[in-house]
GROMACS .gro file of C-alpha atoms in nm:
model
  305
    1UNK     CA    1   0.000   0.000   0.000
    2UNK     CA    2   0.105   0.334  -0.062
    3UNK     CA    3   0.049   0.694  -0.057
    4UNK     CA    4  -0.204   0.837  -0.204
    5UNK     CA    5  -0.254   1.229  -0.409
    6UNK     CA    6  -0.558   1.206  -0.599
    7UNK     CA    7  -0.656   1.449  -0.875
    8UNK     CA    8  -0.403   1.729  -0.739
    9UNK     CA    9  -0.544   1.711  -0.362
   10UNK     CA   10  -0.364   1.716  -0.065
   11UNK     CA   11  -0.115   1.440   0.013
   12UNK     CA   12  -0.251   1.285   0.326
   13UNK     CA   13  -0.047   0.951   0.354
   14UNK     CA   14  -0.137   0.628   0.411
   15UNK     CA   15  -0.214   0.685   0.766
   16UNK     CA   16  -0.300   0.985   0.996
   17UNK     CA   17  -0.398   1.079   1.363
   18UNK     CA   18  -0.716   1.205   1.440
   19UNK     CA   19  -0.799   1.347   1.787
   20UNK     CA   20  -0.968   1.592   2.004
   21UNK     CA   21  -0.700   1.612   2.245
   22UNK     CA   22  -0.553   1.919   2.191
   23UNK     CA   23  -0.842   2.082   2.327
   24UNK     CA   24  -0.776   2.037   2.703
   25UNK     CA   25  -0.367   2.097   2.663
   26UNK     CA   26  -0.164   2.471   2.652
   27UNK     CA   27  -0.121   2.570   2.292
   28UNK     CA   28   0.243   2.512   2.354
   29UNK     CA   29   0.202   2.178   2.430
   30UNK     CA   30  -0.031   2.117   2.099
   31UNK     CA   31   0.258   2.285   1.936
   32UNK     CA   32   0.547   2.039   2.044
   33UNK     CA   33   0.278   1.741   2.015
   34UNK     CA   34   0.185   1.809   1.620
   35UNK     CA   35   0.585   1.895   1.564
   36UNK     CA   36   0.595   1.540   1.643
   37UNK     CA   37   0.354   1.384   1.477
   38UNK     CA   38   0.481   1.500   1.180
   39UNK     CA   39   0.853   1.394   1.253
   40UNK     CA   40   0.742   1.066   1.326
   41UNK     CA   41   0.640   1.060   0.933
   42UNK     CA   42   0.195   1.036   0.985
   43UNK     CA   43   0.085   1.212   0.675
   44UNK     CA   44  -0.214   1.431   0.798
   45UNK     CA   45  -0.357   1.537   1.157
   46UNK     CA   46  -0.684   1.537   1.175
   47UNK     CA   47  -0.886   1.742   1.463
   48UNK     CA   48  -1.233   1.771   1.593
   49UNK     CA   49  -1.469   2.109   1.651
   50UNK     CA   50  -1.675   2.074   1.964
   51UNK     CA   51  -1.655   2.340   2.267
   52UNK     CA   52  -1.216   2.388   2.296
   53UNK     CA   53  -1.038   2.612   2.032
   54UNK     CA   54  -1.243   2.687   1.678
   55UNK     CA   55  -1.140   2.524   1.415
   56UNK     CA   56  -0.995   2.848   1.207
   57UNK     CA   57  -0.777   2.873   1.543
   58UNK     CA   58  -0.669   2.531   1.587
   59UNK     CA   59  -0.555   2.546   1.220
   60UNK     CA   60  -0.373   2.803   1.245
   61UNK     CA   61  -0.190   2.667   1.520
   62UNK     CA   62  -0.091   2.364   1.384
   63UNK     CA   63  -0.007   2.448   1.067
   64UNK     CA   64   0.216   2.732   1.239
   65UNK     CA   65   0.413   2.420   1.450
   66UNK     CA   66   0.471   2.215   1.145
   67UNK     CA   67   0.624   2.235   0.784
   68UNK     CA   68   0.503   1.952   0.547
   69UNK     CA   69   0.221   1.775   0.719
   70UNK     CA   70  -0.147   1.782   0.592
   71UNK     CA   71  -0.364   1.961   0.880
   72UNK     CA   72  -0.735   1.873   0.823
   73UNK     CA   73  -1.039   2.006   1.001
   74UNK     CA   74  -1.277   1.699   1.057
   75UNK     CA   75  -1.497   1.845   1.102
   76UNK     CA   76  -1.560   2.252   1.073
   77UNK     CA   77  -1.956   2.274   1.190
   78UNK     CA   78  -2.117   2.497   0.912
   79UNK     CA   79  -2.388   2.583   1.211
   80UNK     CA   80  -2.103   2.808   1.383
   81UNK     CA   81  -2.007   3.018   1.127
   82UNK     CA   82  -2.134   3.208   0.817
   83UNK     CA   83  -2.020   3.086   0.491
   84UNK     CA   84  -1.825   3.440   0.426
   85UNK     CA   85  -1.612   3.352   0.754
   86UNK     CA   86  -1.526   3.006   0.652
   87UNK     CA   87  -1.463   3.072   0.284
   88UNK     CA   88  -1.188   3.409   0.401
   89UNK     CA   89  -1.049   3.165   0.663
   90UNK     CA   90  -1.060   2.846   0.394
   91UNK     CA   91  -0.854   3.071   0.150
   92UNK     CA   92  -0.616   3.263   0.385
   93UNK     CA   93  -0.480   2.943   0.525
   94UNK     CA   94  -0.487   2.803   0.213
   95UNK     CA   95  -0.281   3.094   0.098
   96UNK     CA   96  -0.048   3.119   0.441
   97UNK     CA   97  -0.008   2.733   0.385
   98UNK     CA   98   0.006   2.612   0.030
   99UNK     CA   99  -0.130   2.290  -0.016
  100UNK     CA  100  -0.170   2.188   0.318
  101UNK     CA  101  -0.488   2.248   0.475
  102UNK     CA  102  -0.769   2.072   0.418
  103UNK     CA  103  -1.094   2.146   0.528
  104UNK     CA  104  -1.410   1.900   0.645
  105UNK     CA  105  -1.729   2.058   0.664
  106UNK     CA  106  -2.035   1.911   0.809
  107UNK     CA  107  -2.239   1.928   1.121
  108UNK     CA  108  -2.570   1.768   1.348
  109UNK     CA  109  -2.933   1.833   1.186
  110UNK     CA  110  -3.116   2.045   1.386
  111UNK     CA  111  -3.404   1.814   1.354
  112UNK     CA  112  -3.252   1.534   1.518
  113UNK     CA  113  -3.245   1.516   1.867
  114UNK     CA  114  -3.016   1.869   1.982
  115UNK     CA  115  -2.659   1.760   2.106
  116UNK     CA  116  -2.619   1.927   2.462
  117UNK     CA  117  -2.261   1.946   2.669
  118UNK     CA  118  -2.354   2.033   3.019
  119UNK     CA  119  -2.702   2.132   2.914
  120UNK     CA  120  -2.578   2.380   2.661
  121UNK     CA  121  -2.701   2.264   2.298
  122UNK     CA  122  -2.464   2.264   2.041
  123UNK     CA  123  -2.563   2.431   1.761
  124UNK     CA  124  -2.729   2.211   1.424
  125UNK     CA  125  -2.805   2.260   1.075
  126UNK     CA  126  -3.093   2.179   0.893
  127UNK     CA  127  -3.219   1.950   0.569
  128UNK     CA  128  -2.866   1.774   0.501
  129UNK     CA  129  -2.815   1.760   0.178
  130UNK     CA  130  -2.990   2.080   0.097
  131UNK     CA  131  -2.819   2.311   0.369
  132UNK     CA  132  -2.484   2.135   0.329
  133UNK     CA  133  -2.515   2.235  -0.110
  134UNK     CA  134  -2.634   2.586  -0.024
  135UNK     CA  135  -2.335   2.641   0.236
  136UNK     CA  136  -2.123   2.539  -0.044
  137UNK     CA  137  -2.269   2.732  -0.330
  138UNK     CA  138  -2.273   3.038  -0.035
  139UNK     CA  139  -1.855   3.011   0.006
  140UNK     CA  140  -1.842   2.923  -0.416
  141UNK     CA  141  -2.008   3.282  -0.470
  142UNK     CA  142  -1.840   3.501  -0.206
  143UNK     CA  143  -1.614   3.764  -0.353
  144UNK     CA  144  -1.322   3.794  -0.168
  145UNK     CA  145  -1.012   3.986  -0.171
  146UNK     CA  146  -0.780   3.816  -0.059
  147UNK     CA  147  -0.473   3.660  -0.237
  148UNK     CA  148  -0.598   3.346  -0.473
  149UNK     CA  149  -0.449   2.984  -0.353
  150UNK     CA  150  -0.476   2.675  -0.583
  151UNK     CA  151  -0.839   2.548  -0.546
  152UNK     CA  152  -0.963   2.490  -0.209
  153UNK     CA  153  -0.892   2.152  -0.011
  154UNK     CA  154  -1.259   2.038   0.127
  155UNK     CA  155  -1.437   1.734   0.208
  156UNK     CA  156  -1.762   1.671   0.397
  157UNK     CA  157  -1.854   1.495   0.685
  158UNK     CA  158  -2.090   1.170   0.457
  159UNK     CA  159  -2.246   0.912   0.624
  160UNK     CA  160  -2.543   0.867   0.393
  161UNK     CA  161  -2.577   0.777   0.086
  162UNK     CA  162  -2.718   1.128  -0.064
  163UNK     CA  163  -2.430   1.303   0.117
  164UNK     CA  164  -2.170   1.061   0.005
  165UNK     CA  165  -2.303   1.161  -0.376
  166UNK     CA  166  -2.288   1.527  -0.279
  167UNK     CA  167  -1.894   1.505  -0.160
  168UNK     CA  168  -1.803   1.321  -0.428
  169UNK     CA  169  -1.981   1.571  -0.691
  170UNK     CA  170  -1.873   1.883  -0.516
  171UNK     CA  171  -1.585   1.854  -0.297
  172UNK     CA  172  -1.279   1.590  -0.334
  173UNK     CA  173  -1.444   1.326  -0.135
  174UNK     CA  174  -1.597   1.218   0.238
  175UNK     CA  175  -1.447   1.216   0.549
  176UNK     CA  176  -1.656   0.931   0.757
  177UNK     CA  177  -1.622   0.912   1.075
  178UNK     CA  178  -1.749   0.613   1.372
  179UNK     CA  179  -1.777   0.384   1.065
  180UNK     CA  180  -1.748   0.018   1.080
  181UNK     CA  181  -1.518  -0.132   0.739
  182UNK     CA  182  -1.861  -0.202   0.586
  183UNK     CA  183  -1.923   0.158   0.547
  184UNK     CA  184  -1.635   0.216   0.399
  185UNK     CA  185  -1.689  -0.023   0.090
  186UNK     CA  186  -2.056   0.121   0.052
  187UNK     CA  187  -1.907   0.491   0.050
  188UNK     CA  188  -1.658   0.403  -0.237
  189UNK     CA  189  -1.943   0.221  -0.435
  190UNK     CA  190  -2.161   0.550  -0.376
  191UNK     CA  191  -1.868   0.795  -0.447
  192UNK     CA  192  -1.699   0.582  -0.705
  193UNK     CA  193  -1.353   0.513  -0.801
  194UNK     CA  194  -1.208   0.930  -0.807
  195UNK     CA  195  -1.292   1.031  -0.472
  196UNK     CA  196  -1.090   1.062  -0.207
  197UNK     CA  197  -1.224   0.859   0.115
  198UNK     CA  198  -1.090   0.931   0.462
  199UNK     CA  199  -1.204   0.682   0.744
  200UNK     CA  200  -1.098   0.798   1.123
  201UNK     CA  201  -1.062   0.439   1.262
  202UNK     CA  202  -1.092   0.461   1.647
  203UNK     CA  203  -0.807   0.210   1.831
  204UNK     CA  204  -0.714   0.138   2.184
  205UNK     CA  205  -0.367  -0.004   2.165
  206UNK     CA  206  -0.369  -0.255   2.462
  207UNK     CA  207  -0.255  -0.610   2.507
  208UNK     CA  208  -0.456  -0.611   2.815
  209UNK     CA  209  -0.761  -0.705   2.603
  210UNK     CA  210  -0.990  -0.687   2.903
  211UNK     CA  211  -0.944  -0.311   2.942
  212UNK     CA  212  -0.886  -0.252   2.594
  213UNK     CA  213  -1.250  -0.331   2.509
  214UNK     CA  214  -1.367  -0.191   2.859
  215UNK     CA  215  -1.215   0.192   2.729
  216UNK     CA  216  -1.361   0.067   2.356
  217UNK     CA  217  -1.713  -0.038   2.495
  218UNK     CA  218  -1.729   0.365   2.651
  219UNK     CA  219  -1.632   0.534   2.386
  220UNK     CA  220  -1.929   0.358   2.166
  221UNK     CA  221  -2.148   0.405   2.466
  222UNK     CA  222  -2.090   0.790   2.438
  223UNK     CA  223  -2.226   0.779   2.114
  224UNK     CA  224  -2.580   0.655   2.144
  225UNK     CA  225  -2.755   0.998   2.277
  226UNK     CA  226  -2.523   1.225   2.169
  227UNK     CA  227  -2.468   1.149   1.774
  228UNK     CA  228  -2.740   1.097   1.608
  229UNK     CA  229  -2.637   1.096   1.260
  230UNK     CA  230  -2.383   0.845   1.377
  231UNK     CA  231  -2.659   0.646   1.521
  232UNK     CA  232  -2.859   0.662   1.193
  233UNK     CA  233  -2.562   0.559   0.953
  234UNK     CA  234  -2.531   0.206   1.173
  235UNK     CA  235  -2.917   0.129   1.144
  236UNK     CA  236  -2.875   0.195   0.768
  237UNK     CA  237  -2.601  -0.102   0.827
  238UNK     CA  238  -2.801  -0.322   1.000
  239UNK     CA  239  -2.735  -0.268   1.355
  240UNK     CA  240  -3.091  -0.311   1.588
  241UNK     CA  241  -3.170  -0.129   1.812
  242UNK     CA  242  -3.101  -0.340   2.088
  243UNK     CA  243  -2.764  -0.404   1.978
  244UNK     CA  244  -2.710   0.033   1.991
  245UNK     CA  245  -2.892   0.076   2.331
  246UNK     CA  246  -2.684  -0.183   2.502
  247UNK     CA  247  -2.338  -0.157   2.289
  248UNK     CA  248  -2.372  -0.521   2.152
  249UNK     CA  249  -2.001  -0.746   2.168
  250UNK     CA  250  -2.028  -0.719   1.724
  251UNK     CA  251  -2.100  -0.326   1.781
  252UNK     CA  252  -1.768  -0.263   1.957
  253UNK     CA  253  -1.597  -0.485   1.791
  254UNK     CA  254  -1.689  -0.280   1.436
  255UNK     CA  255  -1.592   0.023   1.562
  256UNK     CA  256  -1.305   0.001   1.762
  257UNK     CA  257  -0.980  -0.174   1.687
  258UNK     CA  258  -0.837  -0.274   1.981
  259UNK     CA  259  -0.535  -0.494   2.152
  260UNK     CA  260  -0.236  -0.481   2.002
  261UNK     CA  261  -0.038  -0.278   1.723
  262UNK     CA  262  -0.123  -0.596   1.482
  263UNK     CA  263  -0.479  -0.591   1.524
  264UNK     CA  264  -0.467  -0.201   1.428
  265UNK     CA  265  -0.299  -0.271   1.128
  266UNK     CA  266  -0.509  -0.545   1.022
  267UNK     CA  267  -0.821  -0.318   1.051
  268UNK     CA  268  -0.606  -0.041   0.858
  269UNK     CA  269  -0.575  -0.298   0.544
  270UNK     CA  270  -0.930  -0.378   0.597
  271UNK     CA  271  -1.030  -0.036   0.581
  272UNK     CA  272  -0.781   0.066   0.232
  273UNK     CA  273  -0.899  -0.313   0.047
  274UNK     CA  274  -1.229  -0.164   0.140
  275UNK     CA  275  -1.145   0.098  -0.081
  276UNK     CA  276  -1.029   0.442   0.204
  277UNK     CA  277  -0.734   0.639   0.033
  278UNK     CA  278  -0.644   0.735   0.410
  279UNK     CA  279  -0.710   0.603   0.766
  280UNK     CA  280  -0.656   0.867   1.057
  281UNK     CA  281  -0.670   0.661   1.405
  282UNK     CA  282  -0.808   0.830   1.680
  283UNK     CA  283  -0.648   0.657   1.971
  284UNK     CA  284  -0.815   0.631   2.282
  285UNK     CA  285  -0.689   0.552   2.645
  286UNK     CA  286  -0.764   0.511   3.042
  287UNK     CA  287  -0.674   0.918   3.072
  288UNK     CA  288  -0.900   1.084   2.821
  289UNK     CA  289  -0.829   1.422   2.700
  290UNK     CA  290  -0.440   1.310   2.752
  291UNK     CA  291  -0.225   1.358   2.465
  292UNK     CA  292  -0.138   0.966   2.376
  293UNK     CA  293   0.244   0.998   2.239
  294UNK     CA  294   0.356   0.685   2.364
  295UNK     CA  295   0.042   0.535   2.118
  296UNK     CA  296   0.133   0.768   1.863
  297UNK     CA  297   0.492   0.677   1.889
  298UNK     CA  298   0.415   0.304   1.843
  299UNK     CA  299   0.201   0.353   1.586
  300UNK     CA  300   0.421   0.516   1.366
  301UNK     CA  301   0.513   0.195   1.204
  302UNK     CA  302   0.189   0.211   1.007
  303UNK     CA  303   0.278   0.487   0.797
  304UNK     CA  304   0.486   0.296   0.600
  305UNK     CA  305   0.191   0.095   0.472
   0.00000   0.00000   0.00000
C-alpha cells in the first residue's frame, strides 16, 4: 500500500492521527505534540470542533508548528459560522499554507435530537443535503479579496448515501467518521472510483484485552444519545436497536480496533482493500483528553503501509 494524491489534492499519507486532544492541553504543548507527529512521518492530523479552540484557530496553530504535514479540520460545523467567515479563513490558510490544509465541513441536523454538553445545545443545521449544497454554493459565490491559492482543499462529513453523492460531486471526497469497514466499501461504491475517502478508525492499543474493550465499549457508549447521525448511519447497516442501546459485543468490535499494534494494522488494510485512500486513528486511552504519544509513537510503524 502506498500513498495516495488524488486528482491534485492534498497528500494525506497512508495513515494519519485524528484526535480531540488538543483541546484540554496549553497551545504550547499542541505545538510540540503536532511537531511530532509529523517527525514521526503520519501524513495528515486530523482534529475535531466541539466546545475547545475553533477550528480556524486550531488550524492556524498547527499548521504554524509544522512544515510539510497535511492539517485537516474533521470536522468545521457549518452551524457556527457564516459561509463568508469560513470561505476568508478556507482561502487565507490556504494561501499562508500552500497545499496543506484541508478542510471537512459538516455538522448535526437540527431536527434530530439537539446535542447538549452540560445542558448547553450545540448548535445544528438543517435539511442535510440541501443546507450542506447551499453552504457550499454560499462560500463558491463570495467575492473575496484576498490573495488566490490553488483550489480549495474540502471534504464533507458523509455518512449517507445522498451526502456521500454530494462530496463526491462537489468537494474531493468524504471524510466518515465512527464507521465500521462495511461503510467504507458502501461509501466508495456511492462515491466511485475518483474520490478521495478518509475513514478515522478509532483504536485502543492494549494487550490487556480486558481493558482494551472496557475503554472501547465507553467510547461507543458515548455515542448513542449524543450522535445521532452516527446512530442513523449504523441502522442503515443493520445494527438493531437493541444491539445500539446496550453496545452489543459485534458493535464494539466494528468500531473500535483494539489490543495490540497488529490488530490495528489489520483493521487499517481492511479499511484501504475496502477501498479508504487514508485512515486517521483516533487513539483512545484510560486518561481521556491526555495527549497519547507513547500510542502515537508506536504507531508510527503504520505509515509505511
Amino acid at each position: 500500500m502506498t500513498s495516495t494524491h488524488k486528482g491534485g489534492g492534498p497528500r494525506l499519507g497512508r495513515v494519519g492521527i485524528w484526535t480531540f486532544a488538543f483541546d484540554g492541553r496549553p497551545a504550547g504543548e499542541v505545538r510540540d505534540a503536532a511537531a511530532e507527529i509529523e517527525e514521526l512521518g503520519y501524513g495528515t492530523v486530523w482534529f475535531g470542533e466541539g466546545l475547545g479552540r475553533d477550528t480556524v484557530s486550531q488550524a492556524w496553530l498547527l499548521l504554524s508548528a509544522t512544515r510539510r504535514i497535511t492539517v485537516a479540520a474533521g470536522i468545521a460545523n457549518i452551524a457556527l459560522r457564516d459561509p463568508i467567515s469560513m470561505a476568508a479563513a478556507e482561502r487565507s490558510l490556504s494561501e499562508a499554507h500552500p497545499g496543506r490544509y484541508l478542510l471537512g465541513l459538516g455538522g448535526h441536523r437540527v431536527s434530530d435530537a439537539p446535542i447538549q454538553v452540560d445542558g448547553y445545545a450545540v448548535p445544528g443545521r438543517g435539511k442535510a443535503v440541501a443546507t450542506m449544497t447551499a453552504y457550499l454554493d454560499a462560500m463558491d459565490a463570495v467575492p473575496l479579496d484576498s490573495p488566490p491559492p490553488r483550489p480549495p482543499y474540502r471534504m464533507l462529513a458523509a455518512l449517507g448515501p445522498q451526502m456521500l453523492a454530494l462530496a463526491g460531486r462537489r468537494t474531493l471526497g468524504a471524510h466518515s467518521y465512527f464507521v465500521p469497514v462495511e461503510h467504507t466499501a458502501l461509501a466508495r461504491e456511492i462515491m466511485g472510483p475518483d474520490a478521495l475517502l478518509a475513514v478515522e478508525q478509532v483504536v485502543v492499543l492494549d494487550h490487556d484485552l480486558d481493558r482494551a474493550r472496557e475503554v472501547a465499549g465507553e467510547h461507543v457508549s458515548s455515542y448513542r444519545g449524543a450522535a445521532p447521525h452516527q446512530i442513523a448511519s449504523l441502522r442503515r447497516l443493520g445494527f438493531g436497536e437493541d444491539e445500539i442501546a446496550h453496545g452489543s459485543e459485534r458493535l464494539v468490535d466494528a468500531i473500535v480496533a483494539y489490543g495490540g499494534a497488529e490488530a490495528i494494522e489489520k483493521r487499517v488494510r481492511a479499511h484501504v482493500d475496502a477501498g479508504a485512500d487514508h485512515v486517521c486513528l483516533q487513539v483512545l486511552t484510560e486518561r481521556p483528553g491526555a495527549l497519547p504519544l507513547a500510542q502515537w509513537r508506536e504507531l508510527s510503524a503504520l505509515t509505511a503501509l
